[in-house]
Amino acid sequence: MAVPNDFSGCERLQRSRRVVIKIGSALLVEQATGALHRAWLAALCTDVAALLAQGKEVIVVSSGAVALGAQQLRIDSRRARLQDHQAAAAVGQIRLAHAYEEALGSHGVTAAQLLLTLDDSENRPRFLNAVNTFFTLLKYGAVPVVNENDTIATQELRYGDNDRLAARVAQMVSADCLIVLSDVDGLYTADPLTEPSATHVPLVEELTQAHWDMAGGTRSAHGSGGMRTKLEAARIAMSAGCQMAITSGHVEHPIRELGAGARATWFVPGSTPRAARKQWIAGTLQPKGFLHLDAGASAALAEGRSLLPAGVTDVDGHFDRGDTVSLVDAEGREVGRGLVAYGADEARAIIGRQSAAIPEILGYRGRDELVHRDDLVILGPQTKVAL
Ligand code: GLU
C-alpha cells in the first residue's frame, strides 16, 4: 500500500506543532537476544526527520537502556536487584544514545540526550532548568532523546515506566501531541488477547471509570507499562491540554502510518496546552508574592505584552523563580497572575530598571521579562487585594 508521507491522513498529527514520541523497550530491543532493532529505529528516525521537515518540533522519550545493558552484562532484568538494574541502565544508555545519534545523524538531525528523574519534574527549580534546556535544544533544531535516569533513580523515587515520564515531558514543554508507540494499536473494551469480543476504542474525550475498567487486564508482555500506565499518561497529557495517541509500533514507519490514518486511540482534551497552562496559573490559590505595576505596565499587560522590570514599582513577599505572583495595579487591584522569572530578592534589585541593565545588576544574563506573557493570565473582573 502506498503511504503518503505528508501526514495529511491524520489531521490531528498534521495540526500539531510540538510532538512527543514515546518508544518502548519491546519495540527497540529483541527480547530473546537483547539485540537492537536497528532497521526499525532507522525507519522511525526517517519519520522524525519528515516531521521536522514540516516545521514541527520533536522530542523522543525512549526506553531500552535496561534491556540493552542487561544483555551485555548477562543480567536477567526481570529478576535484577536495584543495583544491577542501575548498572544495566548505565551500560545500555550509552549504546541507546549512540544508536539515536547515528540514526538521526544520517538525516542531518542533531540528537541530544536528557536523562530525567522524578525529582526533576516535581521540584520547581529543577523543573524550570529542564524546561529551559528543552526549549533551548528545540530552538537549535535538535531532537531531545529522553529517558529516565535509571542509574541514580531509586525504587521509591522513580517513574518506573516511560509512559508517564513521556506525559510529564509533554506537559513540561506544552506539547500539543503525544504519540505512545505500543505493542497494541490502542485501547480495547477488554483484553483483545483473551476476549475475542473486545472492540477497539478510537476516541476518548473524557477519561471515565469505564476506561480504567477496560485497561484492567491489558498488560504488555514486556516493558513495565501496561495499558493502565498509558491511561495515567493520557490523564496527565489531557490535563495539560495535550492530545495523545496510542498506536502500534509493530510496523515500519509507525509515525508515517499514523499520519496516514493508522488505527489508534486518540485521547482528545477539551482545551489547548496554552489554555490549560493559563487555567493552572489563574487557579493557584495562594500567590507567593505581589508585584506592583505602574500605569504603563498595566496598559502593556492589557495589550497582551510581557511584564518588564521597568514597569514594576514595588515587590512584596518571599518567592522563588517560577512561583506564582499576583500582579497589582496602581489602584491596588489584582489585574493578573503569572510565573515570575526571578526570586524576590533579585526582583527587588531589578525593578524600575531597563532589562539591558540586568546582567550588570545581577551578574548574569537572565530573562528580559519579569513575567513572560506566556506565563501570565489577565484576570477577569478586577478585585481589590488585601495586602
Ligand atoms: N527507563 C527504562 C529503560 O530505559 C524503561 C522504563 C519502561 O519500561 O518504560 O530501560
CSV table of C-alpha atoms and ligand atoms in Angstrom, one decimal:
chain,number,residue,atom,x,y,z
A,1,MET,CA,0.0,0.0,0.0
A,2,ALA,CA,1.4,3.4,-0.9
A,3,VAL,CA,1.6,5.6,2.1
A,4,PRO,CA,1.6,9.3,1.7
A,5,ASN,CA,4.4,10.9,3.8
A,6,ASP,CA,2.7,14.3,4.1
A,7,PHE,CA,0.8,13.1,7.2
A,8,SER,CA,-2.4,14.5,5.7
A,9,GLY,CA,-4.3,11.3,6.6
A,10,CYS,CA,-4.4,12.4,10.2
A,11,GLU,CA,-5.4,15.9,10.8
A,12,ARG,CA,-4.6,15.7,14.5
A,13,LEU,CA,-1.0,15.0,13.8
A,14,GLN,CA,-0.8,17.4,10.9
A,15,ARG,CA,-2.0,20.3,13.0
A,16,SER,CA,0.4,19.6,15.9
A,17,ARG,CA,3.4,21.8,16.3
A,18,ARG,CA,5.3,20.1,19.1
A,19,VAL,CA,5.2,16.3,19.2
A,20,VAL,CA,6.5,13.9,21.8
A,21,ILE,CA,7.0,10.3,20.7
A,22,LYS,CA,7.3,7.5,23.3
A,23,ILE,CA,9.1,4.4,22.3
A,24,GLY,CA,9.0,1.3,24.5
A,25,SER,CA,11.8,-1.3,25.0
A,26,ALA,CA,9.9,-4.1,23.4
A,27,LEU,CA,9.9,-2.2,20.1
A,28,LEU,CA,13.6,-1.4,20.1
A,29,VAL,CA,15.2,-4.4,21.7
A,30,GLU,CA,14.8,-8.0,20.7
A,31,GLN,CA,13.7,-9.7,23.9
A,32,ALA,CA,15.5,-13.0,23.5
A,33,THR,CA,18.8,-11.8,22.3
A,34,GLY,CA,19.0,-8.2,23.6
A,35,ALA,CA,19.8,-7.0,20.0
A,36,LEU,CA,18.8,-3.5,19.0
A,37,HIS,CA,16.3,-3.3,16.1
A,38,ARG,CA,18.4,-1.0,14.0
A,39,ALA,CA,16.3,-1.2,10.8
A,40,TRP,CA,13.2,-0.2,12.8
A,41,LEU,CA,15.0,2.6,14.5
A,42,ALA,CA,16.3,3.9,11.2
A,43,ALA,CA,12.8,3.9,9.8
A,44,LEU,CA,11.4,5.7,12.8
A,45,CYS,CA,14.1,8.3,12.6
A,46,THR,CA,13.2,8.9,8.9
A,47,ASP,CA,9.7,9.7,10.2
A,48,VAL,CA,11.1,12.0,12.8
A,49,ALA,CA,13.1,13.8,10.1
A,50,ALA,CA,10.0,14.1,8.0
A,51,LEU,CA,8.1,15.8,10.9
A,52,LEU,CA,11.0,18.2,11.4
A,53,ALA,CA,11.0,19.0,7.7
A,54,GLN,CA,7.3,20.1,8.1
A,55,GLY,CA,8.4,22.6,10.7
A,56,LYS,CA,7.3,20.5,13.7
A,57,GLU,CA,9.4,20.1,16.9
A,58,VAL,CA,10.0,16.6,18.1
A,59,ILE,CA,11.0,15.1,21.4
A,60,VAL,CA,11.6,11.4,21.7
A,61,VAL,CA,11.2,9.5,25.0
A,62,SER,CA,12.9,6.2,24.6
A,63,SER,CA,13.2,3.1,26.8
A,64,GLY,CA,15.6,0.3,26.1
A,65,ALA,CA,18.6,1.2,28.3
A,66,VAL,CA,18.0,-1.6,30.8
A,67,ALA,CA,17.1,-4.2,28.2
A,68,LEU,CA,20.3,-3.4,26.2
A,69,GLY,CA,22.6,-3.2,29.2
A,70,ALA,CA,21.2,-6.3,30.9
A,71,GLN,CA,22.0,-8.4,27.8
A,72,GLN,CA,25.6,-7.1,27.7
A,73,LEU,CA,26.2,-7.7,31.5
A,74,ARG,CA,24.2,-11.0,31.3
A,75,ILE,CA,21.7,-9.8,33.9
A,76,ASP,CA,18.2,-11.2,34.0
A,77,SER,CA,16.4,-7.8,34.1
A,78,ARG,CA,13.1,-9.2,35.4
A,79,ARG,CA,14.8,-10.5,38.5
A,80,ALA,CA,17.5,-7.9,38.8
A,81,ARG,CA,18.2,-6.1,42.1
A,82,LEU,CA,18.2,-2.3,42.1
A,83,GLN,CA,22.0,-2.0,41.8
A,84,ASP,CA,22.0,-4.5,38.9
A,85,HIS,CA,19.2,-2.6,37.2
A,86,GLN,CA,21.2,0.6,37.6
A,87,ALA,CA,24.3,-0.9,36.2
A,88,ALA,CA,22.4,-2.3,33.3
A,89,ALA,CA,20.9,1.1,32.6
A,90,ALA,CA,24.4,2.7,32.7
A,91,VAL,CA,25.7,0.2,30.1
A,92,GLY,CA,22.6,0.3,28.0
A,93,GLN,CA,22.0,4.0,27.9
A,94,ILE,CA,25.3,4.8,26.2
A,95,ARG,CA,24.5,2.3,23.5
A,96,LEU,CA,21.0,3.6,23.2
A,97,ALA,CA,22.2,7.2,22.9
A,98,HIS,CA,24.8,6.2,20.3
A,99,ALA,CA,22.1,4.4,18.2
A,100,TYR,CA,19.9,7.5,18.2
A,101,GLU,CA,22.8,9.8,17.4
A,102,GLU,CA,23.6,7.7,14.4
A,103,ALA,CA,20.1,7.1,13.2
A,104,LEU,CA,19.1,10.8,13.5
A,105,GLY,CA,22.5,12.0,12.3
A,106,SER,CA,22.1,10.2,9.0
A,107,HIS,CA,19.3,12.7,8.3
A,108,GLY,CA,21.5,15.6,9.4
A,109,VAL,CA,19.5,15.9,12.6
A,110,THR,CA,21.2,16.6,15.9
A,111,ALA,CA,20.3,14.3,18.8
A,112,ALA,CA,20.5,15.5,22.4
A,113,GLN,CA,20.4,13.3,25.5
A,114,LEU,CA,18.3,14.2,28.5
A,115,LEU,CA,18.1,11.9,31.5
A,116,LEU,CA,15.5,12.9,34.0
A,117,THR,CA,14.5,11.7,37.4
A,118,LEU,CA,11.1,12.1,39.1
A,119,ASP,CA,12.5,14.9,41.1
A,120,ASP,CA,13.2,16.9,38.0
A,121,SER,CA,9.6,17.2,37.3
A,122,GLU,CA,8.3,17.5,40.9
A,123,ASN,CA,10.9,20.0,42.2
A,124,ARG,CA,10.2,23.5,40.9
A,125,PRO,CA,13.7,24.9,40.2
A,126,ARG,CA,14.9,21.7,38.7
A,127,PHE,CA,11.7,21.5,36.6
A,128,LEU,CA,12.4,25.0,35.3
A,129,ASN,CA,16.0,24.1,34.4
A,130,ALA,CA,14.8,21.1,32.5
A,131,VAL,CA,12.2,23.1,30.7
A,132,ASN,CA,14.8,25.7,29.7
A,133,THR,CA,17.1,23.1,28.4
A,134,PHE,CA,14.3,21.5,26.3
A,135,PHE,CA,13.3,24.9,24.8
A,136,THR,CA,16.9,25.8,24.0
A,137,LEU,CA,17.5,22.5,22.3
A,138,LEU,CA,14.3,22.9,20.3
A,139,LYS,CA,15.3,26.4,19.3
A,140,TYR,CA,18.5,24.9,17.8
A,141,GLY,CA,16.5,22.3,15.9
A,142,ALA,CA,17.9,19.4,17.9
A,143,VAL,CA,15.8,16.4,18.9
A,144,PRO,CA,15.9,15.7,22.6
A,145,VAL,CA,16.1,12.0,23.3
A,146,VAL,CA,14.8,11.4,26.9
A,147,ASN,CA,14.9,8.5,29.3
A,148,GLU,CA,14.6,8.2,33.0
A,149,ASN,CA,18.0,8.5,34.7
A,150,ASP,CA,17.8,4.9,35.9
A,151,THR,CA,21.4,4.8,37.1
A,152,ILE,CA,20.6,7.0,40.0
A,153,ALA,CA,16.8,6.7,40.4
A,154,THR,CA,16.0,4.7,43.5
A,155,GLN,CA,13.0,2.4,43.8
A,156,GLU,CA,10.9,4.9,45.6
A,157,LEU,CA,12.0,7.9,43.6
A,158,ARG,CA,11.4,6.7,40.0
A,159,TYR,CA,8.7,6.8,37.4
A,160,GLY,CA,9.5,3.2,36.6
A,161,ASP,CA,7.7,3.5,33.3
A,162,ASN,CA,8.3,5.8,30.4
A,163,ASP,CA,4.6,6.3,29.6
A,164,ARG,CA,4.1,8.7,32.5
A,165,LEU,CA,7.6,10.2,32.0
A,166,ALA,CA,6.6,11.0,28.4
A,167,ALA,CA,3.4,12.6,29.5
A,168,ARG,CA,5.2,14.7,32.1
A,169,VAL,CA,7.7,15.8,29.3
A,170,ALA,CA,4.8,16.7,27.1
A,171,GLN,CA,3.3,18.7,29.9
A,172,MET,CA,6.7,20.4,30.6
A,173,VAL,CA,7.2,21.6,27.1
A,174,SER,CA,3.5,22.3,26.4
A,175,ALA,CA,3.5,19.8,23.6
A,176,ASP,CA,0.2,19.5,21.6
A,177,CYS,CA,0.6,15.9,20.7
A,178,LEU,CA,2.0,12.8,22.5
A,179,ILE,CA,2.3,9.6,20.5
A,180,VAL,CA,2.7,6.4,22.5
A,181,LEU,CA,4.1,3.6,20.3
A,182,SER,CA,2.9,0.4,21.8
A,183,ASP,CA,2.6,-3.3,21.1
A,184,VAL,CA,-1.2,-2.7,20.7
A,185,ASP,CA,-2.9,-0.2,18.5
A,186,GLY,CA,-4.9,1.4,21.2
A,187,LEU,CA,-7.4,0.8,24.0
A,188,TYR,CA,-9.9,-2.1,23.7
A,189,THR,CA,-13.1,-2.6,25.6
A,190,ALA,CA,-11.4,-5.7,27.1
A,191,ASP,CA,-8.1,-7.5,26.7
A,192,PRO,CA,-8.1,-8.4,23.0
A,193,LEU,CA,-5.7,-11.4,23.6
A,194,THR,CA,-8.2,-13.1,25.9
A,195,GLU,CA,-11.5,-11.6,24.9
A,196,PRO,CA,-12.4,-12.1,21.2
A,197,SER,CA,-15.4,-9.8,21.5
A,198,ALA,CA,-13.2,-6.9,22.6
A,199,THR,CA,-13.7,-3.9,20.4
A,200,HIS,CA,-11.3,-1.0,19.7
A,201,VAL,CA,-11.9,2.4,21.1
A,202,PRO,CA,-10.9,5.1,18.6
A,203,LEU,CA,-11.6,8.2,20.6
A,204,VAL,CA,-11.6,9.2,24.3
A,205,GLU,CA,-12.7,12.8,25.1
A,206,GLU,CA,-13.0,12.2,28.8
A,207,LEU,CA,-11.4,9.5,30.9
A,208,THR,CA,-14.0,7.6,32.9
A,209,GLN,CA,-14.1,4.6,35.2
A,210,ALA,CA,-15.2,2.6,32.2
A,211,HIS,CA,-11.9,3.2,30.5
A,212,TRP,CA,-9.9,2.2,33.6
A,213,ASP,CA,-12.0,-1.0,33.8
A,214,MET,CA,-11.2,-1.7,30.1
A,215,ALA,CA,-7.5,-1.3,30.8
A,216,GLY,CA,-7.6,-3.6,33.8
A,217,GLY,CA,-6.4,-6.8,32.2
A,218,THR,CA,-4.4,-5.4,29.3
A,219,ARG,CA,-0.8,-5.9,30.2
A,220,SER,CA,2.1,-5.7,27.9
A,221,ALA,CA,4.3,-8.8,27.9
A,222,HIS,CA,7.5,-6.7,28.0
A,223,GLY,CA,8.3,-3.3,29.5
A,224,SER,CA,7.0,-2.0,32.7
A,225,GLY,CA,4.0,-0.1,31.4
A,226,GLY,CA,0.7,-1.9,30.7
A,227,MET,CA,-2.5,-0.2,29.5
A,228,ARG,CA,-3.1,1.4,32.9
A,229,THR,CA,0.1,3.4,32.9
A,230,LYS,CA,-0.8,4.5,29.4
A,231,LEU,CA,-4.2,5.8,30.7
A,232,GLU,CA,-2.3,7.5,33.5
A,233,ALA,CA,-0.2,9.1,30.8
A,234,ALA,CA,-3.3,10.1,29.0
A,235,ARG,CA,-4.7,11.7,32.1
A,236,ILE,CA,-1.6,13.8,32.6
A,237,ALA,CA,-1.5,14.8,28.9
A,238,MET,CA,-5.1,15.7,28.7
A,239,SER,CA,-4.9,17.8,31.9
A,240,ALA,CA,-2.1,19.7,30.1
A,241,GLY,CA,-4.3,20.2,27.0
A,242,CYS,CA,-2.2,17.8,25.0
A,243,GLN,CA,-3.8,15.2,22.8
A,244,MET,CA,-2.4,11.7,23.0
A,245,ALA,CA,-2.4,8.7,20.6
A,246,ILE,CA,-1.8,5.1,21.4
A,247,THR,CA,-0.8,3.3,18.2
A,248,SER,CA,1.1,0.2,17.2
A,249,GLY,CA,4.8,0.4,16.9
A,250,HIS,CA,5.0,-3.1,15.3
A,251,VAL,CA,5.2,-1.6,11.8
A,252,GLU,CA,8.0,0.1,10.0
A,253,HIS,CA,7.4,3.9,9.9
A,254,PRO,CA,4.8,4.0,12.6
A,255,ILE,CA,4.6,7.8,12.6
A,256,ARG,CA,4.1,7.9,8.9
A,257,GLU,CA,1.4,5.3,9.2
A,258,LEU,CA,-0.4,7.2,12.0
A,259,GLY,CA,-0.2,10.3,9.7
A,260,ALA,CA,-1.9,8.2,7.0
A,261,GLY,CA,-4.7,7.3,9.4
A,262,ALA,CA,-3.5,4.1,11.0
A,263,ARG,CA,-5.6,2.7,13.8
A,264,ALA,CA,-5.1,4.4,17.1
A,265,THR,CA,-6.9,5.5,20.2
A,266,TRP,CA,-6.9,9.3,20.4
A,267,PHE,CA,-7.3,11.0,23.7
A,268,VAL,CA,-8.5,14.5,23.0
A,269,PRO,CA,-8.7,17.1,25.7
A,270,GLY,CA,-11.2,19.9,25.7
A,271,SER,CA,-8.6,22.6,25.8
A,272,THR,CA,-5.2,23.5,24.3
A,273,PRO,CA,-1.8,23.4,26.1
A,274,ARG,CA,-1.9,27.2,26.3
A,275,ALA,CA,-5.4,27.4,27.8
A,276,ALA,CA,-4.6,24.6,30.3
A,277,ARG,CA,-1.4,26.3,31.4
A,278,LYS,CA,-3.2,29.7,31.8
A,279,GLN,CA,-6.0,28.0,33.8
A,280,TRP,CA,-3.4,26.4,36.0
A,281,ILE,CA,-1.7,29.7,36.7
A,282,ALA,CA,-5.0,31.5,37.3
A,283,GLY,CA,-6.1,28.7,39.7
A,284,THR,CA,-3.1,29.0,42.0
A,285,LEU,CA,-4.9,29.5,45.3
A,286,GLN,CA,-2.1,31.3,47.2
A,287,PRO,CA,0.3,33.5,45.2
A,288,LYS,CA,3.6,33.7,46.9
A,289,GLY,CA,4.0,37.5,46.4
A,290,PHE,CA,2.9,40.7,44.8
A,291,LEU,CA,4.3,42.8,42.0
A,292,HIS,CA,3.0,46.4,42.0
A,293,LEU,CA,2.8,47.8,38.5
A,294,ASP,CA,2.8,51.4,37.2
A,295,ALA,CA,0.1,52.6,34.8
A,296,GLY,CA,2.3,51.9,31.7
A,297,ALA,CA,2.9,48.2,32.7
A,298,SER,CA,-0.8,47.7,33.4
A,299,ALA,CA,-1.6,49.0,29.9
A,300,ALA,CA,1.1,46.8,28.4
A,301,LEU,CA,-0.4,43.7,30.1
A,302,ALA,CA,-3.9,44.6,28.9
A,303,GLU,CA,-2.4,44.6,25.3
A,304,GLY,CA,-1.1,41.1,25.9
A,305,ARG,CA,2.6,42.0,26.4
A,306,SER,CA,5.0,40.7,29.0
A,307,LEU,CA,5.8,42.4,32.3
A,308,LEU,CA,9.2,44.1,32.2
A,309,PRO,CA,11.1,45.1,35.4
A,310,ALA,CA,11.0,48.7,34.3
A,311,GLY,CA,7.2,48.8,34.9
A,312,VAL,CA,7.3,47.4,38.5
A,313,THR,CA,7.3,49.9,41.4
A,314,ASP,CA,7.4,47.5,44.4
A,315,VAL,CA,7.7,43.9,45.4
A,316,ASP,CA,6.0,42.1,48.3
A,317,GLY,CA,6.5,38.7,49.7
A,318,HIS,CA,9.0,35.8,49.6
A,319,PHE,CA,9.1,33.9,46.4
A,320,ASP,CA,11.4,31.9,44.2
A,321,ARG,CA,11.9,31.8,40.5
A,322,GLY,CA,8.9,30.0,39.0
A,323,ASP,CA,6.5,30.8,41.8
A,324,THR,CA,3.1,32.3,41.1
A,325,VAL,CA,2.8,36.0,41.9
A,326,SER,CA,-0.1,38.4,41.9
A,327,LEU,CA,0.1,41.5,39.7
A,328,VAL,CA,-1.4,44.6,41.3
A,329,ASP,CA,-2.1,47.9,39.6
A,330,ALA,CA,-1.5,51.4,41.0
A,331,GLU,CA,-5.1,51.3,42.5
A,332,GLY,CA,-4.4,48.1,44.4
A,333,ARG,CA,-6.5,45.9,42.1
A,334,GLU,CA,-5.2,42.4,41.1
A,335,VAL,CA,-5.0,42.6,37.3
A,336,GLY,CA,-3.2,39.3,36.7
A,337,ARG,CA,-1.2,36.4,37.8
A,338,GLY,CA,1.9,34.9,36.5
A,339,LEU,CA,5.0,32.8,37.0
A,340,VAL,CA,7.8,35.0,37.9
A,341,ALA,CA,11.2,34.7,36.3
A,342,TYR,CA,13.3,35.9,39.3
A,343,GLY,CA,13.2,35.3,43.0
A,344,ALA,CA,12.0,38.1,45.3
A,345,ASP,CA,15.5,39.5,46.2
A,346,GLU,CA,16.6,39.6,42.6
A,347,ALA,CA,13.2,41.1,41.5
A,348,ARG,CA,13.7,43.9,44.1
A,349,ALA,CA,17.1,44.6,42.7
A,350,ILE,CA,16.0,45.0,39.1
A,351,ILE,CA,12.6,46.7,39.3
A,352,GLY,CA,12.4,50.1,37.8
A,353,ARG,CA,15.4,49.3,35.7
A,354,GLN,CA,15.8,48.6,32.0
A,355,SER,CA,16.2,44.9,31.1
A,356,ALA,CA,19.5,45.7,29.4
A,357,ALA,CA,20.9,46.5,32.9
A,358,ILE,CA,20.0,43.1,34.4
A,359,PRO,CA,23.5,41.5,33.7
A,360,GLU,CA,25.2,44.3,35.4
A,361,ILE,CA,22.9,44.3,38.4
A,362,LEU,CA,22.7,40.5,38.9
A,363,GLY,CA,26.0,39.4,37.5
A,364,TYR,CA,24.4,37.1,34.9
A,365,ARG,CA,22.1,37.3,32.0
A,366,GLY,CA,18.6,36.1,32.8
A,367,ARG,CA,15.3,36.7,31.1
A,368,ASP,CA,14.5,40.2,29.9
A,369,GLU,CA,10.9,39.9,31.3
A,370,LEU,CA,10.0,39.6,34.9
A,371,VAL,CA,6.9,37.7,33.9
A,372,HIS,CA,6.8,36.5,30.3
A,373,ARG,CA,3.4,36.8,28.5
A,374,ASP,CA,3.2,33.0,28.0
A,375,ASP,CA,3.4,32.7,31.8
A,376,LEU,CA,0.8,35.3,32.6
A,377,VAL,CA,-3.0,35.5,32.8
A,378,ILE,CA,-5.1,38.6,32.9
A,379,LEU,CA,-7.8,38.2,35.5
A,380,GLY,CA,-11.4,38.9,34.7
A,381,PRO,CA,-13.4,41.3,36.9
A,382,GLN,CA,-10.8,43.2,38.8
A,383,THR,CA,-10.9,43.0,42.6
A,384,LYS,CA,-9.0,44.9,45.2
A,385,VAL,CA,-6.5,42.7,47.0
A,386,ALA,CA,-5.8,42.9,50.7
A,387,LEU,CA,-2.1,43.3,51.3
B,1,GLU,N1,13.8,3.6,31.5
B,1,GLU,C1,13.8,2.2,31.3
B,1,GLU,C2,14.8,1.8,30.2
B,1,GLU,O1,15.3,2.6,29.5
B,1,GLU,C3,12.4,1.6,30.8
B,1,GLU,C4,11.2,2.0,31.5
B,1,GLU,C5,10.0,1.5,30.9
B,1,GLU,O2,9.9,0.2,30.7
B,1,GLU,O3,9.1,2.2,30.5
B,1,GLU,O4,15.1,0.7,30.1
